[in-house]
């Protein structure tokens, strides 16, 4: 077996950059450990709740953020942290070359029902400032805490998947992920249909029409409600994920965050041969104007994303 450490040593990237991946892997392994026993230790609830012993509970989002913060603080290569949990970017003690942007615990509404959640992260050159487009990413990844803990990483050209073993070591399980061009699975929160724009309506209506419509094939809809889980399924077997701009999210620019949700996921999907779009441009080309900026996100199998782009071209 190839461990994450072996794999990183074989990559033609700067050793400091590889160490940032190691740091995020170590933080993810620790978060996985905490999540596994959260129902037993009583750390399942929302902030402000008390556990069965009557002790105040910290939300797992906050615990996960603290874990990432402490691991990052130990790596001299990282000087800046942007986190969904923190209003401002944090200047670390270290003067390192790298910036990490992260959603430490994505999909946390699924925690209480023991459904997959994850940690998403993006790595940038800290000297280039906080507001860089996704094309500037030096690496990205996520951990999916499901039946197994998966870690999926890219430095750009390829995306590789690792699985956490019983000893706490990540083992390489897929060397080069490949998102099939064609797929018959789509993921969107259909409860928002009344809010959708014409392009989203048109695309989904064609899928619902199945073999009787212009798509000429039957589709299935899957929506976990954890972006990590939905994107992981797409990286493993194809499909498309949509969180488009709708009449409710348009005032904020979208639902998902650009720096630590849209960008890292778009880089991973593109590294595996898929595509991404906001409806107007590649997610990776959006130039951010604030660190917690939101963005419409459509990504996955190239043919499906192209169909959505065609709908946006038409409407
Ligand atoms: P947060 O940015 O608030 O963490 O929400 C992200 C997320 O949970 C994604 O993981 C998921 O795809 C989406 O929100 C689910 O949204 P909805 O509640 O509309 O189904």
Short mmCIF file of C-alpha atoms and ligand atoms in Angstrom, two decimals:
data_model
loop_
_atom_site.label_atom_id
_atom_site.label_comp_id
_atom_site.label_asym_id
_atom_site.label_seq_id
_atom_site.Cartn_x
_atom_site.Cartn_y
_atom_site.Cartn_z
CA UNK A 1 0.00 0.00 0.00
CA UNK A 2 1.04 3.61 -0.59
CA UNK A 3 0.56 5.90 2.37
CA UNK A 4 -0.23 9.59 2.08
CA UNK A 5 3.34 10.33 3.23
CA UNK A 6 4.79 8.13 0.43
CA UNK A 7 2.47 9.72 -2.11
CA UNK A 8 3.32 13.26 -1.07
CA UNK A 9 7.05 12.49 -1.24
CA UNK A 10 6.59 11.33 -4.85
CA UNK A 11 4.81 14.54 -5.98
CA UNK A 12 6.80 17.20 -7.80
CA UNK A 13 5.68 19.97 -5.49
CA UNK A 14 7.47 22.13 -2.98
CA UNK A 15 8.06 20.28 0.31
CA UNK A 16 6.38 23.11 2.21
CA UNK A 17 3.24 22.74 0.13
CA UNK A 18 3.25 18.98 0.71
CA UNK A 19 3.52 19.64 4.45
CA UNK A 20 0.36 21.79 4.29
CA UNK A 21 -1.49 18.76 2.87
CA UNK A 22 -0.07 16.65 5.71
CA UNK A 23 -1.29 19.21 8.23
CA UNK A 24 -4.83 19.19 6.82
CA UNK A 25 -4.78 15.37 6.71
CA UNK A 26 -3.73 15.24 10.37
CA UNK A 27 -6.46 17.72 11.34
CA UNK A 28 -9.01 15.65 9.39
CA UNK A 29 -7.95 12.43 11.11
CA UNK A 30 -8.42 14.11 14.47
CA UNK A 31 -11.84 15.51 13.48
CA UNK A 32 -12.83 11.99 12.31
CA UNK A 33 -11.88 10.65 15.77
CA UNK A 34 -13.93 13.30 17.55
CA UNK A 35 -16.97 12.74 15.30
CA UNK A 36 -16.85 8.95 15.79
CA UNK A 37 -17.42 9.25 19.52
CA UNK A 38 -19.37 12.54 19.66
CA UNK A 39 -22.67 10.86 20.59
CA UNK A 40 -20.91 9.05 23.46
CA UNK A 41 -18.91 11.99 24.77
CA UNK A 42 -21.99 14.19 24.47
CA UNK A 43 -20.51 16.59 21.91
CA UNK A 44 -23.33 16.11 19.41
CA UNK A 45 -25.42 19.17 19.95
CA UNK A 46 -25.56 22.75 19.00
CA UNK A 47 -23.57 25.46 20.80
CA UNK A 48 -25.36 26.60 23.92
CA UNK A 49 -26.79 23.15 24.72
CA UNK A 50 -25.83 20.99 27.72
CA UNK A 51 -24.91 17.31 27.57
CA UNK A 52 -26.34 14.51 29.75
CA UNK A 53 -23.87 15.45 32.52
CA UNK A 54 -25.24 18.99 32.42
CA UNK A 55 -21.99 20.35 30.93
CA UNK A 56 -22.03 23.10 28.33
CA UNK A 57 -21.45 21.72 24.84
CA UNK A 58 -19.40 23.26 22.10
CA UNK A 59 -20.76 22.86 18.61
CA UNK A 60 -18.79 20.37 16.55
CA UNK A 61 -18.22 23.17 14.03
CA UNK A 62 -16.36 25.09 16.73
CA UNK A 63 -14.44 22.01 17.89
CA UNK A 64 -13.45 21.21 14.28
CA UNK A 65 -12.33 24.79 13.73
CA UNK A 66 -10.20 24.63 16.91
CA UNK A 67 -8.60 21.38 15.70
CA UNK A 68 -7.71 22.90 12.32
CA UNK A 69 -6.40 26.05 14.00
CA UNK A 70 -4.13 24.10 16.36
CA UNK A 71 -2.69 21.91 13.56
CA UNK A 72 -2.11 24.92 11.33
CA UNK A 73 -0.40 26.75 14.19
CA UNK A 74 2.17 23.95 14.34
CA UNK A 75 3.13 24.22 10.68
CA UNK A 76 5.65 27.04 10.04
CA UNK A 77 4.74 27.00 6.33
CA UNK A 78 1.26 28.45 6.98
CA UNK A 79 0.88 32.14 7.78
CA UNK A 80 -2.83 32.82 7.15
CA UNK A 81 -6.05 30.95 7.90
CA UNK A 82 -9.47 31.80 6.47
CA UNK A 83 -12.23 29.74 8.06
CA UNK A 84 -15.99 29.66 7.65
CA UNK A 85 -16.12 29.79 11.45
CA UNK A 86 -14.08 33.00 11.78
CA UNK A 87 -15.24 36.45 10.66
CA UNK A 88 -11.74 37.66 9.82
CA UNK A 89 -8.68 36.02 8.30
CA UNK A 90 -6.24 34.94 11.03
CA UNK A 91 -2.60 35.97 10.77
CA UNK A 92 -0.68 33.05 12.32
CA UNK A 93 2.54 33.45 14.32
CA UNK A 94 4.45 31.85 11.46
CA UNK A 95 5.68 33.75 8.42
CA UNK A 96 5.08 30.79 6.11
CA UNK A 97 4.37 30.99 2.40
CA UNK A 98 0.90 29.45 2.42
CA UNK A 99 -2.67 30.50 3.11
CA UNK A 100 -5.31 27.90 3.97
CA UNK A 101 -9.03 28.60 3.45
CA UNK A 102 -11.31 26.03 5.04
CA UNK A 103 -14.81 24.97 5.94
CA UNK A 104 -13.78 22.84 8.95
CA UNK A 105 -17.11 21.00 9.17
CA UNK A 106 -19.33 21.16 6.10
CA UNK A 107 -22.88 19.83 6.15
CA UNK A 108 -23.20 20.05 9.91
CA UNK A 109 -27.01 19.85 9.78
CA UNK A 110 -26.39 16.15 9.04
CA UNK A 111 -24.44 15.54 12.26
CA UNK A 112 -27.36 14.71 14.50
CA UNK A 113 -28.51 11.98 12.10
CA UNK A 114 -25.09 10.36 11.55
CA UNK A 115 -24.91 11.22 7.86
CA UNK A 116 -21.65 12.08 6.07
CA UNK A 117 -20.12 15.49 6.76
CA UNK A 118 -16.69 16.79 5.78
CA UNK A 119 -13.79 19.25 5.94
CA UNK A 120 -12.99 21.25 2.77
CA UNK A 121 -9.82 23.25 2.18
CA UNK A 122 -7.97 25.31 -0.41
CA UNK A 123 -4.28 26.28 -0.41
CA UNK A 124 -3.03 29.60 -1.82
CA UNK A 125 0.20 31.59 -1.94
CA UNK A 126 -0.08 33.88 1.10
CA UNK A 127 2.05 36.60 -0.55
CA UNK A 128 -0.66 37.14 -3.20
CA UNK A 129 -3.29 38.36 -0.75
CA UNK A 130 -6.60 37.06 0.54
CA UNK A 131 -8.74 37.57 -2.56
CA UNK A 132 -7.41 35.27 -5.28
CA UNK A 133 -9.47 33.43 -7.90
CA UNK A 134 -9.71 29.64 -7.81
CA UNK A 135 -7.26 29.36 -10.72
CA UNK A 136 -4.55 30.56 -8.29
CA UNK A 137 -5.04 27.59 -5.95
CA UNK A 138 -1.87 25.58 -5.33
CA UNK A 139 -3.82 22.66 -3.96
CA UNK A 140 -7.17 21.67 -2.52
CA UNK A 141 -8.87 18.79 -0.81
CA UNK A 142 -11.58 17.50 1.44
CA UNK A 143 -12.14 14.80 4.01
CA UNK A 144 -15.48 12.98 3.93
CA UNK A 145 -16.47 11.46 7.28
CA UNK A 146 -18.74 8.62 6.20
CA UNK A 147 -18.69 4.84 6.71
CA UNK A 148 -14.97 5.33 5.99
CA UNK A 149 -12.99 8.56 6.24
CA UNK A 150 -11.90 9.51 2.72
CA UNK A 151 -9.37 12.21 1.91
CA UNK A 152 -9.33 13.53 -1.65
CA UNK A 153 -6.48 15.81 -2.71
CA UNK A 154 -5.18 17.66 -5.72
CA UNK A 155 -2.23 19.85 -6.60
CA UNK A 156 -3.92 20.64 -9.92
CA UNK A 157 -3.29 18.03 -12.59
CA UNK A 158 -4.76 14.90 -10.88
CA UNK A 159 -6.99 14.11 -7.92
CA UNK A 160 -6.14 11.17 -5.64
CA UNK A 161 -8.24 9.51 -2.93
CA UNK A 162 -7.03 8.06 0.38
CA UNK A 163 -8.80 6.10 3.10
CA UNK A 164 -8.02 6.34 6.82
CA UNK A 165 -7.01 2.94 8.20
CA UNK A 166 -7.36 1.61 11.76
CA UNK A 167 -3.90 2.89 12.72
CA UNK A 168 -4.77 6.47 11.76
CA UNK A 169 -2.79 6.38 8.49
CA UNK A 170 -4.20 7.54 5.17
CA UNK A 171 -3.69 4.85 2.49
CA UNK A 172 -3.92 5.62 -1.23
CA UNK A 173 -7.08 3.98 -2.59
CA UNK A 174 -7.50 5.70 -6.00
CA UNK A 175 -4.45 7.23 -7.67
CA UNK A 176 -6.26 9.25 -10.34
CA UNK A 177 -9.97 9.91 -10.01
CA UNK A 178 -11.87 10.24 -13.24
CA UNK A 179 -15.33 11.78 -13.45
CA UNK A 180 -17.16 10.12 -16.38
CA UNK A 181 -18.22 12.61 -19.09
CA UNK A 182 -21.75 11.26 -19.14
CA UNK A 183 -23.96 10.55 -16.17
CA UNK A 184 -27.62 10.10 -15.25
CA UNK A 185 -27.54 11.39 -11.66
CA UNK A 186 -28.16 14.96 -10.56
CA UNK A 187 -28.10 16.60 -7.14
CA UNK A 188 -30.13 19.71 -6.35
CA UNK A 189 -32.43 20.78 -3.55
CA UNK A 190 -35.72 20.47 -5.45
CA UNK A 191 -37.67 22.04 -2.58
CA UNK A 192 -36.36 25.33 -3.97
CA UNK A 193 -37.88 24.81 -7.43
CA UNK A 194 -40.27 27.76 -7.14
CA UNK A 195 -37.21 30.03 -6.63
CA UNK A 196 -35.12 28.73 -9.56
CA UNK A 197 -34.12 30.68 -12.65
CA UNK A 198 -35.23 29.60 -16.14
CA UNK A 199 -31.99 27.75 -16.93
CA UNK A 200 -32.16 25.56 -13.81
CA UNK A 201 -35.85 24.87 -14.43
CA UNK A 202 -35.19 23.96 -18.04
CA UNK A 203 -32.28 21.63 -17.24
CA UNK A 204 -34.06 19.82 -14.39
CA UNK A 205 -37.32 19.51 -16.36
CA UNK A 206 -35.41 17.70 -19.12
CA UNK A 207 -33.96 15.30 -16.54
CA UNK A 208 -37.35 14.67 -14.96
CA UNK A 209 -38.78 13.92 -18.43
CA UNK A 210 -36.18 11.15 -18.63
CA UNK A 211 -36.31 8.89 -21.69
CA UNK A 212 -39.43 10.70 -22.90
CA UNK A 213 -37.65 14.10 -23.04
CA UNK A 214 -34.79 15.63 -25.05
CA UNK A 215 -32.12 14.07 -22.79
CA UNK A 216 -33.36 10.69 -24.00
CA UNK A 217 -32.44 8.82 -20.82
CA UNK A 218 -33.78 8.24 -17.35
CA UNK A 219 -32.17 10.18 -14.47
CA UNK A 220 -31.99 9.69 -10.72
CA UNK A 221 -31.87 12.53 -8.19
CA UNK A 222 -29.61 12.31 -5.10
CA UNK A 223 -29.24 15.09 -2.50
CA UNK A 224 -27.39 14.36 0.74
CA UNK A 225 -27.37 17.97 1.92
CA UNK A 226 -23.62 17.78 2.64
CA UNK A 227 -21.69 19.24 -0.27
CA UNK A 228 -18.75 16.98 0.58
CA UNK A 229 -20.87 13.83 0.30
CA UNK A 230 -22.58 14.94 -2.91
CA UNK A 231 -19.28 15.93 -4.54
CA UNK A 232 -17.57 12.76 -3.33
CA UNK A 233 -20.23 10.67 -5.08
CA UNK A 234 -19.63 12.65 -8.28
CA UNK A 235 -15.85 12.18 -8.06
CA UNK A 236 -16.29 8.44 -7.56
CA UNK A 237 -18.97 7.70 -10.19
CA UNK A 238 -20.03 10.89 -11.97
CA UNK A 239 -23.09 13.12 -11.80
CA UNK A 240 -23.79 16.79 -11.38
CA UNK A 241 -24.22 19.02 -8.30
CA UNK A 242 -26.16 22.28 -8.54
CA UNK A 243 -26.58 25.07 -6.02
CA UNK A 244 -27.52 27.78 -8.51
CA UNK A 245 -28.42 31.37 -7.95
CA UNK A 246 -32.15 31.56 -7.20
CA UNK A 247 -34.54 34.36 -6.35
CA UNK A 248 -33.76 33.98 -2.65
CA UNK A 249 -29.96 33.50 -2.78
CA UNK A 250 -29.36 36.11 -5.50
CA UNK A 251 -29.23 38.99 -3.01
CA UNK A 252 -26.24 37.30 -1.36
CA UNK A 253 -24.63 36.10 -4.60
CA UNK A 254 -25.44 32.43 -3.99
CA UNK A 255 -25.58 29.91 -1.13
CA UNK A 256 -22.16 28.28 -1.02
CA UNK A 257 -18.90 30.04 -0.21
CA UNK A 258 -16.39 30.67 -2.97
CA UNK A 259 -13.06 30.45 -1.15
CA UNK A 260 -13.57 27.26 0.84
CA UNK A 261 -16.47 25.45 -0.86
CA UNK A 262 -16.81 26.39 -4.54
CA UNK A 263 -13.13 26.81 -5.42
CA UNK A 264 -11.61 23.69 -3.82
CA UNK A 265 -14.44 21.47 -5.08
CA UNK A 266 -14.23 22.96 -8.59
CA UNK A 267 -10.45 22.38 -8.68
CA UNK A 268 -10.87 18.74 -7.58
CA UNK A 269 -13.64 18.06 -10.10
CA UNK A 270 -11.68 19.70 -12.93
CA UNK A 271 -8.54 17.75 -11.95
CA UNK A 272 -10.63 14.60 -12.38
CA UNK A 273 -11.86 15.63 -15.84
CA UNK A 274 -15.13 17.32 -14.87
CA UNK A 275 -16.30 20.93 -15.29
CA UNK A 276 -17.64 23.72 -13.13
CA UNK A 277 -19.70 26.83 -13.80
CA UNK A 278 -21.53 29.57 -11.98
CA UNK A 279 -23.89 29.69 -14.97
CA UNK A 280 -21.83 32.56 -16.41
CA UNK A 281 -18.19 31.47 -16.05
CA UNK A 282 -16.02 28.76 -14.53
CA UNK A 283 -16.23 28.88 -10.73
CA UNK A 284 -12.41 29.05 -10.77
CA UNK A 285 -12.42 32.34 -12.73
CA UNK A 286 -14.50 34.30 -10.22
CA UNK A 287 -12.37 37.03 -8.63
CA UNK A 288 -13.45 37.34 -4.99
CA UNK A 289 -14.22 40.67 -3.39
CA UNK A 290 -14.55 39.36 0.19
CA UNK A 291 -13.31 36.28 2.04
CA UNK A 292 -16.76 34.86 2.81
CA UNK A 293 -18.17 35.62 -0.64
CA UNK A 294 -20.92 33.31 -1.90
CA UNK A 295 -21.15 31.92 -5.40
CA UNK A 296 -23.53 29.84 -7.51
CA UNK A 297 -22.00 26.38 -8.01
CA UNK A 298 -22.66 23.81 -10.73
CA UNK A 299 -20.05 21.08 -11.13
CA UNK A 300 -19.55 17.49 -12.19
CA UNK A 301 -19.65 15.36 -15.34
CA UNK A 302 -18.58 17.46 -18.35
CA UNK A 303 -21.57 16.65 -20.58
CA UNK A 304 -24.09 17.49 -17.85
CA UNK A 305 -22.37 20.78 -16.94
CA UNK A 306 -22.26 21.64 -20.66
CA UNK A 307 -26.05 21.11 -20.83
CA UNK A 308 -26.53 23.55 -17.94
CA UNK A 309 -24.18 26.05 -19.63
CA UNK A 310 -26.21 25.70 -22.83
CA UNK A 311 -29.38 26.51 -20.88
CA UNK A 312 -27.74 29.63 -19.44
CA UNK A 313 -26.65 30.59 -22.96
CA UNK A 314 -30.25 30.32 -24.11
CA UNK A 315 -32.02 32.18 -21.27
P1 LIG B 1 -23.05 25.98 5.16
O1 LIG B 1 -22.22 26.80 4.22
O2 LIG B 1 -24.04 26.77 5.96
O3 LIG B 1 -22.21 25.04 5.97
O4 LIG B 1 -23.96 25.07 4.25
C1 LIG B 1 -23.37 24.25 3.30
C2 LIG B 1 -24.29 23.11 3.01
O5 LIG B 1 -24.57 22.37 4.16
C3 LIG B 1 -23.70 22.19 1.94
O6 LIG B 1 -22.85 21.23 2.50
C4 LIG B 1 -24.92 21.60 1.32
O7 LIG B 1 -24.71 21.23 -0.01
C5 LIG B 1 -25.93 22.71 1.42
O8 LIG B 1 -25.51 23.55 2.46
C6 LIG B 1 -27.28 22.19 1.73
O9 LIG B 1 -28.21 23.20 1.53
P2 LIG B 1 -29.79 22.99 1.75
O10 LIG B 1 -29.99 23.22 3.20
O11 LIG B 1 -30.41 24.05 0.90
O12 LIG B 1 -30.15 21.61 1.33
#
